[in-house]
Amino acid sequence: NNNNYNNNNEYATALRISTACLIAGNWVKNTVQPDLIIFSTPHGIELSNDFAFYLGSAASGYADIGKDLHSNATTPYRIYQPRIRLNVNATKDLMGFLKDQQVSGILPFADSEDMPLRWGEVIPLQFILKGQDEELELAKNFG
């Protein structure tokens, strides 16, 4: 949305960064084709002493964009991340490997609710999960 920028140069720069991230996400998804992606985000749910691992089988959430800019020139909006499956066995294996490193698992209500995702996970996932058509569409803007 072009209304969130002070001038066209800011918009063009943001579009270039977004395009580069989509290309990188496409490369991860289609070239690297990882079996597992691990996110380590600094602003999620935290424990007072340990590093927390999500033990739920699924996660979903949203990222609020623009609210952190403290500017009346921006129009905040929300990006939703639909439910994704989490690899509980891989998480438990990793926790077992790190058992002497102050790690703990978090499980919401006996796995009856999704683990929460916010901008630290939702934004990177958007770049990995978006389709190639959008990447090519954005790349065309820079000829």
PDB file of C-alpha atoms in Angstrom:
ATOM      1  CA  ASN A   1       0.000   0.000   0.000  1.00  0.00           C
ATOM      2  CA  ASN A   2       1.660   3.211  -1.205  1.00  0.00           C
ATOM      3  CA  ASN A   3      -0.138   5.316   1.462  1.00  0.00           C
ATOM      4  CA  ASN A   4       2.174   3.998   4.204  1.00  0.00           C
ATOM      5  CA  TYR A   5       5.262   5.789   2.849  1.00  0.00           C
ATOM      6  CA  ASN A   6       6.409   9.413   3.020  1.00  0.00           C
ATOM      7  CA  ASN A   7       7.532   9.461  -0.610  1.00  0.00           C
ATOM      8  CA  ASN A   8       7.893   7.305  -3.713  1.00  0.00           C
ATOM      9  CA  ASN A   9      11.530   6.534  -2.927  1.00  0.00           C
ATOM     10  CA  GLU A  10      10.527   4.900   0.377  1.00  0.00           C
ATOM     11  CA  TYR A  11       7.869   2.885  -1.429  1.00  0.00           C
ATOM     12  CA  ALA A  12      10.295   1.761  -4.156  1.00  0.00           C
ATOM     13  CA  THR A  13      12.854   0.737  -1.526  1.00  0.00           C
ATOM     14  CA  ALA A  14      10.259  -1.221   0.443  1.00  0.00           C
ATOM     15  CA  LEU A  15       9.110  -2.933  -2.741  1.00  0.00           C
ATOM     16  CA  ARG A  16      12.688  -3.901  -3.615  1.00  0.00           C
ATOM     17  CA  ILE A  17      13.214  -5.376  -0.141  1.00  0.00           C
ATOM     18  CA  SER A  18       9.914  -7.249  -0.343  1.00  0.00           C
ATOM     19  CA  THR A  19      10.795  -8.613  -3.785  1.00  0.00           C
ATOM     20  CA  ALA A  20      14.207  -9.772  -2.581  1.00  0.00           C
ATOM     21  CA  CYS A  21      12.581 -11.519   0.394  1.00  0.00           C
ATOM     22  CA  LEU A  22      10.045 -13.237  -1.886  1.00  0.00           C
ATOM     23  CA  ILE A  23      12.860 -14.442  -4.148  1.00  0.00           C
ATOM     24  CA  ALA A  24      14.792 -15.723  -1.109  1.00  0.00           C
ATOM     25  CA  GLY A  25      11.655 -17.428   0.227  1.00  0.00           C
ATOM     26  CA  ASN A  26      11.043 -19.032  -3.156  1.00  0.00           C
ATOM     27  CA  TRP A  27      14.657 -20.260  -3.203  1.00  0.00           C
ATOM     28  CA  VAL A  28      14.260 -21.800   0.276  1.00  0.00           C
ATOM     29  CA  LYS A  29      10.968 -23.427  -0.652  1.00  0.00           C
ATOM     30  CA  ASN A  30      11.792 -24.689  -4.164  1.00  0.00           C
ATOM     31  CA  THR A  31      15.580 -25.075  -4.287  1.00  0.00           C
ATOM     32  CA  VAL A  32      16.652 -25.898  -0.751  1.00  0.00           C
ATOM     33  CA  GLN A  33      13.380 -27.748  -0.025  1.00  0.00           C
ATOM     34  CA  PRO A  34      14.069 -28.128   3.713  1.00  0.00           C
ATOM     35  CA  ASP A  35      12.442 -30.914   5.669  1.00  0.00           C
ATOM     36  CA  LEU A  36      12.257 -28.660   8.692  1.00  0.00           C
ATOM     37  CA  ILE A  37      12.452 -24.925   9.359  1.00  0.00           C
ATOM     38  CA  ILE A  38      13.292 -23.739  12.863  1.00  0.00           C
ATOM     39  CA  PHE A  39      12.354 -20.211  13.915  1.00  0.00           C
ATOM     40  CA  SER A  40      14.132 -18.611  16.845  1.00  0.00           C
ATOM     41  CA  THR A  41      12.424 -15.313  17.514  1.00  0.00           C
ATOM     42  CA  PRO A  42      13.298 -12.825  20.251  1.00  0.00           C
ATOM     43  CA  HIS A  43       9.865 -11.290  20.792  1.00  0.00           C
ATOM     44  CA  GLY A  44       7.569 -14.267  21.222  1.00  0.00           C
ATOM     45  CA  ILE A  45       6.343 -15.972  24.342  1.00  0.00           C
ATOM     46  CA  GLU A  46       9.163 -16.130  26.821  1.00  0.00           C
ATOM     47  CA  LEU A  47      10.002 -17.988  29.978  1.00  0.00           C
ATOM     48  CA  SER A  48      11.754 -16.228  32.831  1.00  0.00           C
ATOM     49  CA  ASN A  49      14.861 -18.455  32.785  1.00  0.00           C
ATOM     50  CA  ASP A  50      14.657 -20.995  29.968  1.00  0.00           C
ATOM     51  CA  PHE A  51      14.536 -21.002  26.183  1.00  0.00           C
ATOM     52  CA  ALA A  52      10.996 -22.069  25.197  1.00  0.00           C
ATOM     53  CA  PHE A  53      10.028 -24.588  22.520  1.00  0.00           C
ATOM     54  CA  TYR A  54       6.514 -24.930  21.140  1.00  0.00           C
ATOM     55  CA  LEU A  55       5.210 -28.456  21.734  1.00  0.00           C
ATOM     56  CA  GLY A  56       1.835 -27.965  20.051  1.00  0.00           C
ATOM     57  CA  SER A  57       0.980 -29.767  16.830  1.00  0.00           C
ATOM     58  CA  ALA A  58      -0.195 -26.610  15.018  1.00  0.00           C
ATOM     59  CA  ALA A  59       0.288 -22.845  15.045  1.00  0.00           C
ATOM     60  CA  SER A  60      -1.472 -19.809  13.599  1.00  0.00           C
ATOM     61  CA  GLY A  61      -1.542 -16.094  14.185  1.00  0.00           C
ATOM     62  CA  TYR A  62      -1.074 -12.639  12.761  1.00  0.00           C
ATOM     63  CA  ALA A  63       1.319  -9.727  12.402  1.00  0.00           C
ATOM     64  CA  ASP A  64       0.209  -6.162  12.951  1.00  0.00           C
ATOM     65  CA  ILE A  65       2.041  -3.959  10.462  1.00  0.00           C
ATOM     66  CA  GLY A  66       2.437  -0.217  10.913  1.00  0.00           C
ATOM     67  CA  LYS A  67       1.372   0.094  14.551  1.00  0.00           C
ATOM     68  CA  ASP A  68       5.011   0.165  15.641  1.00  0.00           C
ATOM     69  CA  LEU A  69       5.869   3.172  13.465  1.00  0.00           C
ATOM     70  CA  HIS A  70       4.210   5.756  15.756  1.00  0.00           C
ATOM     71  CA  SER A  71       3.254   7.882  12.784  1.00  0.00           C
ATOM     72  CA  ASN A  72      -0.078   9.252  11.659  1.00  0.00           C
ATOM     73  CA  ALA A  73       1.103   8.861   8.054  1.00  0.00           C
ATOM     74  CA  THR A  74       0.737   5.088   8.200  1.00  0.00           C
ATOM     75  CA  THR A  75      -2.349   2.927   7.956  1.00  0.00           C
ATOM     76  CA  PRO A  76      -1.868  -0.132  10.179  1.00  0.00           C
ATOM     77  CA  TYR A  77      -2.988  -3.475   8.816  1.00  0.00           C
ATOM     78  CA  ARG A  78      -2.902  -7.119   9.856  1.00  0.00           C
ATOM     79  CA  ILE A  79      -1.460 -10.126   8.021  1.00  0.00           C
ATOM     80  CA  TYR A  80      -2.948 -13.482   9.027  1.00  0.00           C
ATOM     81  CA  GLN A  81      -1.076 -16.759   9.004  1.00  0.00           C
ATOM     82  CA  PRO A  82      -3.499 -19.678   8.684  1.00  0.00           C
ATOM     83  CA  ARG A  83      -2.854 -22.854  10.628  1.00  0.00           C
ATOM     84  CA  ILE A  84       0.420 -24.613   9.910  1.00  0.00           C
ATOM     85  CA  ARG A  85       1.512 -28.014  11.167  1.00  0.00           C
ATOM     86  CA  LEU A  86       4.387 -28.178  13.668  1.00  0.00           C
ATOM     87  CA  ASN A  87       6.762 -31.148  13.920  1.00  0.00           C
ATOM     88  CA  VAL A  88       6.375 -32.151  17.561  1.00  0.00           C
ATOM     89  CA  ASN A  89       8.735 -35.143  17.289  1.00  0.00           C
ATOM     90  CA  ALA A  90      11.574 -33.015  15.872  1.00  0.00           C
ATOM     91  CA  THR A  91      10.992 -30.444  18.615  1.00  0.00           C
ATOM     92  CA  LYS A  92      11.155 -33.109  21.324  1.00  0.00           C
ATOM     93  CA  ASP A  93      14.322 -34.567  19.769  1.00  0.00           C
ATOM     94  CA  LEU A  94      15.935 -31.115  19.746  1.00  0.00           C
ATOM     95  CA  MET A  95      14.896 -30.520  23.347  1.00  0.00           C
ATOM     96  CA  GLY A  96      16.393 -33.895  24.303  1.00  0.00           C
ATOM     97  CA  PHE A  97      19.663 -32.949  22.640  1.00  0.00           C
ATOM     98  CA  LEU A  98      19.651 -29.614  24.509  1.00  0.00           C
ATOM     99  CA  LYS A  99      18.395 -30.992  27.851  1.00  0.00           C
ATOM    100  CA  ASP A 100      21.328 -29.517  29.802  1.00  0.00           C
ATOM    101  CA  GLN A 101      20.903 -26.048  28.241  1.00  0.00           C
ATOM    102  CA  GLN A 102      17.908 -24.631  30.154  1.00  0.00           C
ATOM    103  CA  VAL A 103      15.174 -25.422  27.645  1.00  0.00           C
ATOM    104  CA  SER A 104      11.481 -25.991  28.331  1.00  0.00           C
ATOM    105  CA  GLY A 105       8.475 -26.897  26.238  1.00  0.00           C
ATOM    106  CA  ILE A 106       5.169 -25.039  26.116  1.00  0.00           C
ATOM    107  CA  LEU A 107       1.911 -26.798  25.278  1.00  0.00           C
ATOM    108  CA  PRO A 108      -1.393 -24.877  25.196  1.00  0.00           C
ATOM    109  CA  PHE A 109      -4.330 -26.567  26.883  1.00  0.00           C
ATOM    110  CA  ALA A 110      -3.334 -30.180  26.108  1.00  0.00           C
ATOM    111  CA  ASP A 111      -2.779 -29.234  22.441  1.00  0.00           C
ATOM    112  CA  SER A 112      -6.413 -28.186  21.994  1.00  0.00           C
ATOM    113  CA  GLU A 113      -5.427 -24.730  20.668  1.00  0.00           C
ATOM    114  CA  ASP A 114      -2.887 -23.529  18.127  1.00  0.00           C
ATOM    115  CA  MET A 115       0.438 -22.178  19.298  1.00  0.00           C
ATOM    116  CA  PRO A 116       0.411 -18.383  18.790  1.00  0.00           C
ATOM    117  CA  LEU A 117       2.443 -16.804  15.998  1.00  0.00           C
ATOM    118  CA  ARG A 118       3.183 -13.089  15.680  1.00  0.00           C
ATOM    119  CA  TRP A 119       5.315 -10.915  13.408  1.00  0.00           C
ATOM    120  CA  GLY A 120       8.617 -12.714  14.165  1.00  0.00           C
ATOM    121  CA  GLU A 121       7.216 -15.878  12.600  1.00  0.00           C
ATOM    122  CA  VAL A 122       4.392 -14.627  10.367  1.00  0.00           C
ATOM    123  CA  ILE A 123       6.514 -12.265   8.257  1.00  0.00           C
ATOM    124  CA  PRO A 124       9.207 -14.844   7.347  1.00  0.00           C
ATOM    125  CA  LEU A 125       6.518 -17.467   6.693  1.00  0.00           C
ATOM    126  CA  GLN A 126       4.774 -15.104   4.282  1.00  0.00           C
ATOM    127  CA  PHE A 127       7.916 -14.931   2.155  1.00  0.00           C
ATOM    128  CA  ILE A 128       8.426 -18.698   2.187  1.00  0.00           C
ATOM    129  CA  LEU A 129       4.801 -19.698   1.636  1.00  0.00           C
ATOM    130  CA  LYS A 130       3.813 -17.119  -1.008  1.00  0.00           C
ATOM    131  CA  GLY A 131       3.477 -18.326  -4.568  1.00  0.00           C
ATOM    132  CA  GLN A 132       5.962 -17.738  -7.359  1.00  0.00           C
ATOM    133  CA  ASP A 133       3.413 -15.777  -9.402  1.00  0.00           C
ATOM    134  CA  GLU A 134       3.426 -12.943  -6.862  1.00  0.00           C
ATOM    135  CA  GLU A 135       7.233 -12.916  -6.794  1.00  0.00           C
ATOM    136  CA  LEU A 136       7.349 -12.545 -10.569  1.00  0.00           C
ATOM    137  CA  GLU A 137       4.676  -9.849 -10.466  1.00  0.00           C
ATOM    138  CA  LEU A 138       6.682  -7.795  -7.975  1.00  0.00           C
ATOM    139  CA  ALA A 139       9.943  -8.423  -9.822  1.00  0.00           C
ATOM    140  CA  LYS A 140       8.403  -7.013 -13.031  1.00  0.00           C
ATOM    141  CA  ASN A 141       8.033  -3.622 -11.311  1.00  0.00           C
ATOM    142  CA  PHE A 142      11.797  -3.231 -11.375  1.00  0.00           C
ATOM    143  CA  GLY A 143      12.321  -4.322 -14.980  1.00  0.00           C
TER     144      GLY A 143
END
